[in-house]
mmCIF file of C-alpha atoms in Angstrom:
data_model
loop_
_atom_site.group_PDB
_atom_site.id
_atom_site.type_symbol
_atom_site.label_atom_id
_atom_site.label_comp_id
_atom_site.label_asym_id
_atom_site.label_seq_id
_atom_site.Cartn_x
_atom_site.Cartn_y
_atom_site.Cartn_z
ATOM 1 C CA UNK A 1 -49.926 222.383 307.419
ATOM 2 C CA UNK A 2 -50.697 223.748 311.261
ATOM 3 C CA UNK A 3 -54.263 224.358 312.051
ATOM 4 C CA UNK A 4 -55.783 221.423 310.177
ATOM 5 C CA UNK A 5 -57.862 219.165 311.395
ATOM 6 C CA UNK A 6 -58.645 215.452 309.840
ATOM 7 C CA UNK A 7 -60.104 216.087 306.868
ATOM 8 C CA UNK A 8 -57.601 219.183 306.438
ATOM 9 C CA UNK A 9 -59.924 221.693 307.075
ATOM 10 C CA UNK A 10 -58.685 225.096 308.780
ATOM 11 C CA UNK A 11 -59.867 224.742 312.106
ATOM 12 C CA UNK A 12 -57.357 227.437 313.651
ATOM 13 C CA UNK A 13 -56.592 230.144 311.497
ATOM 14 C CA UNK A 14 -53.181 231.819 311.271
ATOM 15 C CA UNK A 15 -51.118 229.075 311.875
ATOM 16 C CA UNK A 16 -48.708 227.511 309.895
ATOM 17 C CA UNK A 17 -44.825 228.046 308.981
ATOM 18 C CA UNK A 18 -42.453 229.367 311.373
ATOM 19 C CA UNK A 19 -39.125 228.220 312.203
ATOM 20 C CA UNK A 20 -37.695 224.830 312.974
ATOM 21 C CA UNK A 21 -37.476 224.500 316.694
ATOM 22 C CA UNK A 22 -36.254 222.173 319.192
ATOM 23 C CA UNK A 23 -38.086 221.475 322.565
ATOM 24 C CA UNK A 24 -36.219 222.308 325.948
ATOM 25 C CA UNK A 25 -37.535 219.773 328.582
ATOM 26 C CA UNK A 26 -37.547 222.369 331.194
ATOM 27 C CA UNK A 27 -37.756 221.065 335.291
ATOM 28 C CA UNK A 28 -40.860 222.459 336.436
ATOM 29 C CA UNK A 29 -40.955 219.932 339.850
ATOM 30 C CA UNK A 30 -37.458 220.954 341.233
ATOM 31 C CA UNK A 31 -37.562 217.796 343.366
ATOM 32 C CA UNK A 32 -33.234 217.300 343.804
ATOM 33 C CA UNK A 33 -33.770 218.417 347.352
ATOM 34 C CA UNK A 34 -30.423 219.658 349.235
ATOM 35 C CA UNK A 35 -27.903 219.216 346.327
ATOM 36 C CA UNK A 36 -26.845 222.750 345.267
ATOM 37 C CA UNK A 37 -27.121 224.030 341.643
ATOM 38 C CA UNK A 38 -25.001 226.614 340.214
ATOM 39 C CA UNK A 39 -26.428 228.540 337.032
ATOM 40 C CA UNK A 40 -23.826 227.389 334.440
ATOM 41 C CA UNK A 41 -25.757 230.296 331.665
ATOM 42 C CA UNK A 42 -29.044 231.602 330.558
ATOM 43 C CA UNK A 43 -30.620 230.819 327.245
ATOM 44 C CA UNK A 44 -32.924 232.049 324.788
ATOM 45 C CA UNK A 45 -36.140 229.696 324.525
ATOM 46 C CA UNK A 46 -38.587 230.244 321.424
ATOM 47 C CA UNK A 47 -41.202 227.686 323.013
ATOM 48 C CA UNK A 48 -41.815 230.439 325.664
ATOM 49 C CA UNK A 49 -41.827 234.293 326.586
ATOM 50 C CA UNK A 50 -39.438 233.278 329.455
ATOM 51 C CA UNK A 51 -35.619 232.682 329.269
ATOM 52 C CA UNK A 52 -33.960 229.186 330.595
ATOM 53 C CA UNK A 53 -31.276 228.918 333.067
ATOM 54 C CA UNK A 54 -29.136 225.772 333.215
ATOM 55 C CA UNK A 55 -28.328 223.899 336.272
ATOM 56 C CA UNK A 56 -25.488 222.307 337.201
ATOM 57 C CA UNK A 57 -25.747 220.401 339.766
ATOM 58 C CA UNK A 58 -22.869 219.060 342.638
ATOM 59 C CA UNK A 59 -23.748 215.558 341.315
ATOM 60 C CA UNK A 60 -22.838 216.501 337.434
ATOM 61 C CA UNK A 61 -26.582 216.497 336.447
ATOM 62 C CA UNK A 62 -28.188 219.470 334.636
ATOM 63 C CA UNK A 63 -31.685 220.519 334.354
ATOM 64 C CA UNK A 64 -33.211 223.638 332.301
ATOM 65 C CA UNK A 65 -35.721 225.942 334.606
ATOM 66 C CA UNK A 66 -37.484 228.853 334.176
ATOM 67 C CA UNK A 67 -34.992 232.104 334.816
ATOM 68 C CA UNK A 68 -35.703 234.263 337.130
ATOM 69 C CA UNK A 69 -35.138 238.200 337.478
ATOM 70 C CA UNK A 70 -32.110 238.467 338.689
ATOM 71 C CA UNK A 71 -30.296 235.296 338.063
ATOM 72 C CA UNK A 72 -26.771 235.336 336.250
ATOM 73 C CA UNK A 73 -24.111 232.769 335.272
ATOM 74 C CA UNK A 74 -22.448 231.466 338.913
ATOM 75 C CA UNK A 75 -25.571 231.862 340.992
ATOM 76 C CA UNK A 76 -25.628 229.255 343.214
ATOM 77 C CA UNK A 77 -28.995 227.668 344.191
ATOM 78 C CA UNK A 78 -31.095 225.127 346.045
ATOM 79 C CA UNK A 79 -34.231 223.556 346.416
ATOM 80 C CA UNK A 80 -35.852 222.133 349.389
ATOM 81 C CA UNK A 81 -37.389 222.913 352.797
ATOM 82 C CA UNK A 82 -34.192 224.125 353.930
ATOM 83 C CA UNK A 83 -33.436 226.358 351.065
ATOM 84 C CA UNK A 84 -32.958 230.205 351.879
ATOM 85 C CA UNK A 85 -34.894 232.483 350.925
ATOM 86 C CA UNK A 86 -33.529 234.168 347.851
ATOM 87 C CA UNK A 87 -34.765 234.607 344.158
ATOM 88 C CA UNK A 88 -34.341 230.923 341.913
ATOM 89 C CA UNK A 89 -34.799 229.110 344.897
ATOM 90 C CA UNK A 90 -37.694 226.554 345.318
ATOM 91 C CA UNK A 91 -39.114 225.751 348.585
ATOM 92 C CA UNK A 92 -42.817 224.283 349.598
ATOM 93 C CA UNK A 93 -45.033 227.201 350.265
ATOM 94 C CA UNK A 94 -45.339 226.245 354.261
ATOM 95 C CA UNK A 95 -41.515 227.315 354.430
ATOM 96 C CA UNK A 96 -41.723 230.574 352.921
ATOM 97 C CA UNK A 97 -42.757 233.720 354.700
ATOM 98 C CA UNK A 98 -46.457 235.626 354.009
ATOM 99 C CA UNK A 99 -45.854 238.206 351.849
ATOM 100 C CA UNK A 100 -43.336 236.758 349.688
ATOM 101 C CA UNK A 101 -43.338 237.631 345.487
ATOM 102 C CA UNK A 102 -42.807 233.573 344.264
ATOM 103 C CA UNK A 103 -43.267 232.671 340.659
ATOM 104 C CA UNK A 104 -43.208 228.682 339.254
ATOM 105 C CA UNK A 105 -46.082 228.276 341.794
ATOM 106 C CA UNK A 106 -47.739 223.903 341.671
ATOM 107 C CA UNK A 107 -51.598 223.707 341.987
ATOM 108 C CA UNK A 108 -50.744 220.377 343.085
ATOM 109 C CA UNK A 109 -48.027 218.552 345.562
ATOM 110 C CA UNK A 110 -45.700 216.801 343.004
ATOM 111 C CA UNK A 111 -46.966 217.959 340.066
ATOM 112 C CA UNK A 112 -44.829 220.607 338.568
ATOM 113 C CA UNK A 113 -45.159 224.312 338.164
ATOM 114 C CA UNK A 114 -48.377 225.661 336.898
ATOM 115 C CA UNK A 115 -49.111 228.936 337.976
ATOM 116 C CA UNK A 116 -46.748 232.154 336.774
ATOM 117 C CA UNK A 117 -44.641 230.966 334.194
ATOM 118 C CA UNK A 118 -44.471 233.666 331.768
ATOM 119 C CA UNK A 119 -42.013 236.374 331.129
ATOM 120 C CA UNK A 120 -42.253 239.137 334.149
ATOM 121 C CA UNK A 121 -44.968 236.958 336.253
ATOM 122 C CA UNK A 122 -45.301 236.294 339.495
ATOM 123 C CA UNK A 123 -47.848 235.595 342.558
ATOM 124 C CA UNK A 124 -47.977 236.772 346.238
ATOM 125 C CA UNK A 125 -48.049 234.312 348.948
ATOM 126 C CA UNK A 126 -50.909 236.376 351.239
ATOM 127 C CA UNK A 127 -51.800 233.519 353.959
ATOM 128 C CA UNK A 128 -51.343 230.273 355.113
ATOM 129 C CA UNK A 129 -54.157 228.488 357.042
ATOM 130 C CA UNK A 130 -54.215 225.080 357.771
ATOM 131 C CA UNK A 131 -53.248 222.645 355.275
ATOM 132 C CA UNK A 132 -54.093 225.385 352.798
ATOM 133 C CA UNK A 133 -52.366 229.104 351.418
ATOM 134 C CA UNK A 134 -53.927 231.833 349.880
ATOM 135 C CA UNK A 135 -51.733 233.053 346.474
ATOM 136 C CA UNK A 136 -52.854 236.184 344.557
ATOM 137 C CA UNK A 137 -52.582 236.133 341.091
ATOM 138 C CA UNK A 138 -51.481 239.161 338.251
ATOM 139 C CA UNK A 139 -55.043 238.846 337.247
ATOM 140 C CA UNK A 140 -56.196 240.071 341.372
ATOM 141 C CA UNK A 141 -57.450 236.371 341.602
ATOM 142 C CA UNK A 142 -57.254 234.761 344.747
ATOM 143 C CA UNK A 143 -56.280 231.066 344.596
ATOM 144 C CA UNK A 144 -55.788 228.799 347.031
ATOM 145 C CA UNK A 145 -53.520 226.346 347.467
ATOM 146 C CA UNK A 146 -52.109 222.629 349.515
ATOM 147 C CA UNK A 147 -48.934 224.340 351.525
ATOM 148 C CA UNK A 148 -47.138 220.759 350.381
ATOM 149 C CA UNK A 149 -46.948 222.611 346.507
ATOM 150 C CA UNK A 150 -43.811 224.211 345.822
ATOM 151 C CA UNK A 151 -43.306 227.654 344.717
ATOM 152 C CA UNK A 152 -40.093 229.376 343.243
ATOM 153 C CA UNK A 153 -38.652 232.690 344.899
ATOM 154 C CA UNK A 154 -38.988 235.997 343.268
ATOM 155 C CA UNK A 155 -41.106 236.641 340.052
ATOM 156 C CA UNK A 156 -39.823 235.471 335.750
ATOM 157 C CA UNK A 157 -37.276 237.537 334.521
ATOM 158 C CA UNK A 158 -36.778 239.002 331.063
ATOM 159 C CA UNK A 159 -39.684 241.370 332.339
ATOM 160 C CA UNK A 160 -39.028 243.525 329.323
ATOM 161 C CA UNK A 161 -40.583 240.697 327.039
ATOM 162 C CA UNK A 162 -43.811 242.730 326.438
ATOM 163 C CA UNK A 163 -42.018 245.899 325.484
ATOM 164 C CA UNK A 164 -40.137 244.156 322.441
ATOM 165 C CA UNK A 165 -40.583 245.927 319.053
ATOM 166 C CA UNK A 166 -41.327 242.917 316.672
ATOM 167 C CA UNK A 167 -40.369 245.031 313.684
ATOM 168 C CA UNK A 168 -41.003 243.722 310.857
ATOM 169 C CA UNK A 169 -43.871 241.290 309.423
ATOM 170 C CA UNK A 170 -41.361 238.992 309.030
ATOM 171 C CA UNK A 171 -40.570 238.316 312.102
ATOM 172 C CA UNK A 172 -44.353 237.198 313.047
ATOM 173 C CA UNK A 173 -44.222 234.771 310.411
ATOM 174 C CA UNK A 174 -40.958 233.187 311.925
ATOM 175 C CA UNK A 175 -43.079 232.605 315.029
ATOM 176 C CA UNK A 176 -46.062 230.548 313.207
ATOM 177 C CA UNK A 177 -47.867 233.511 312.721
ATOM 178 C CA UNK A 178 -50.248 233.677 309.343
ATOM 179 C CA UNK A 179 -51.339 236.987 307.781
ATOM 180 C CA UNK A 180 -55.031 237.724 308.818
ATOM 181 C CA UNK A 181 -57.282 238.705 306.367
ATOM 182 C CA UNK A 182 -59.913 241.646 306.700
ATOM 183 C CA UNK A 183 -63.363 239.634 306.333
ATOM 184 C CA UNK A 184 -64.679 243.552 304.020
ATOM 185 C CA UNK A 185 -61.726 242.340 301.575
ATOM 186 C CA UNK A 186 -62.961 238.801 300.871
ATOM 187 C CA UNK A 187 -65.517 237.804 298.262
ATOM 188 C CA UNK A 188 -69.041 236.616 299.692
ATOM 189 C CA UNK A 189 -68.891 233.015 299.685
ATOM 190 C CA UNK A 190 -66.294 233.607 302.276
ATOM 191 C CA UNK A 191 -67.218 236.039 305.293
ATOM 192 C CA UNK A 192 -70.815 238.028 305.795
ATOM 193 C CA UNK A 193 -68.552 241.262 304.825
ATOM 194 C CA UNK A 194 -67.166 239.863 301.757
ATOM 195 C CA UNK A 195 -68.338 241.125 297.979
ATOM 196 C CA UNK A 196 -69.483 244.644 296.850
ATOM 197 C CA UNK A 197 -67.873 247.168 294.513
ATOM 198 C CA UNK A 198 -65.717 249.609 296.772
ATOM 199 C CA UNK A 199 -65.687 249.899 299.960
ATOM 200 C CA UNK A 200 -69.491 249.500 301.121
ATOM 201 C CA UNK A 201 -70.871 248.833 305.090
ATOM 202 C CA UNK A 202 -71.689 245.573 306.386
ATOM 203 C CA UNK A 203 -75.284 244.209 305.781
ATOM 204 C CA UNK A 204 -77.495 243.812 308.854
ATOM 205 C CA UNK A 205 -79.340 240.682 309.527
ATOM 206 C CA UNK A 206 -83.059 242.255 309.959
#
């Protein structure tokens, strides 16, 4: 069962269940540099808020990566210093303007896609100076970062991700989701508001 430790004790409540899924290996470095991509389709991913896109590339190969807003079946893209500028494609953050909305962003050269992953996100590039560029993040943090990191154009799609009615309990439980149980309706061996006949207020620690 999920949220067990060793000696299968709950250490993370709520977990468990949930549907059988498969893991996407998605390419979070973009590092096929000049060989054009075209978006073969988009796909549903439940290991994420985000959607996938898959890449075809001119050599035959194809790679998963994050979709972003805007991106539809026969897009072609590219990654690379030499890339344009235009939303899916992936260029170190010394080639792209100041200014520019960029999502997929690496903390460090080489290492893959850390910053703005989820459904809707995105960063502005605000400076470069130096070896270094300033990014803001959703959260009005500003990080910065080595120019050499790579950063995707345009922000996540499937913005709408947050809005989603759920529906139905059901649905939670699909996800790995356990009930949670009100600490005032368990007994008092289990939670400080547990025990007492009807509904009666929480004892105070003098």
């Amino acid at each position: 069962k999920a949220g067990r430790n060793v000696n299968g004790h709950i250490t993370m409540r709520h977990q468990g269940g949930g549907h059988k899924q498969h893991y996407r290996i998605v390419d979070f470095r973009r590092d096929k540099d000049g060989i054009s991509a075209k978006v073969e389709r988009l796909e549903y991913d439940p290991n994420r808020s985000a959607n996938l896109a898959l890449l075809c590339y001119a050599d035959g190969e194809r790679r998963y990566i994050i979709a972003a807003k805007g991106l539809a079946a026969g897009t072609q893209l590219l990654s690379g210093a030499e890339a344009p500028i235009k939303p899916g494609n992936t260029l170190p953050l010394r080639n792209i303007p100041v200014g520019t909305t960029v999502h997929c962003v690496e903390m460090q050269p080489g290492k893959g896609a850390q910053l703005a992953r989820a459904a809707g996100a995105s960063v502005q590039l605000l400076a470069r100076e130096g070896s270094y560029a300033q990014v803001r993040l959703r959260s009005g943090e500003i990080r910065k970062v080595h120019v050499d990191c790579r950063a995707t154009i345009g922000e996540v799609g499937n913005e709408e991700h947050s809005l989603e009615s759920i529906g139905k309990a059901g649905r939670v439980r699909w996800r790995g989701v356990r009930p949670t149980v009100r600490g005032v309706a368990m007994n008092p061996i289990d939670h400080p508001h547990g025990g007492g006949e009807g509904k009666t207020a929480a004892g105070q620690d003098p």
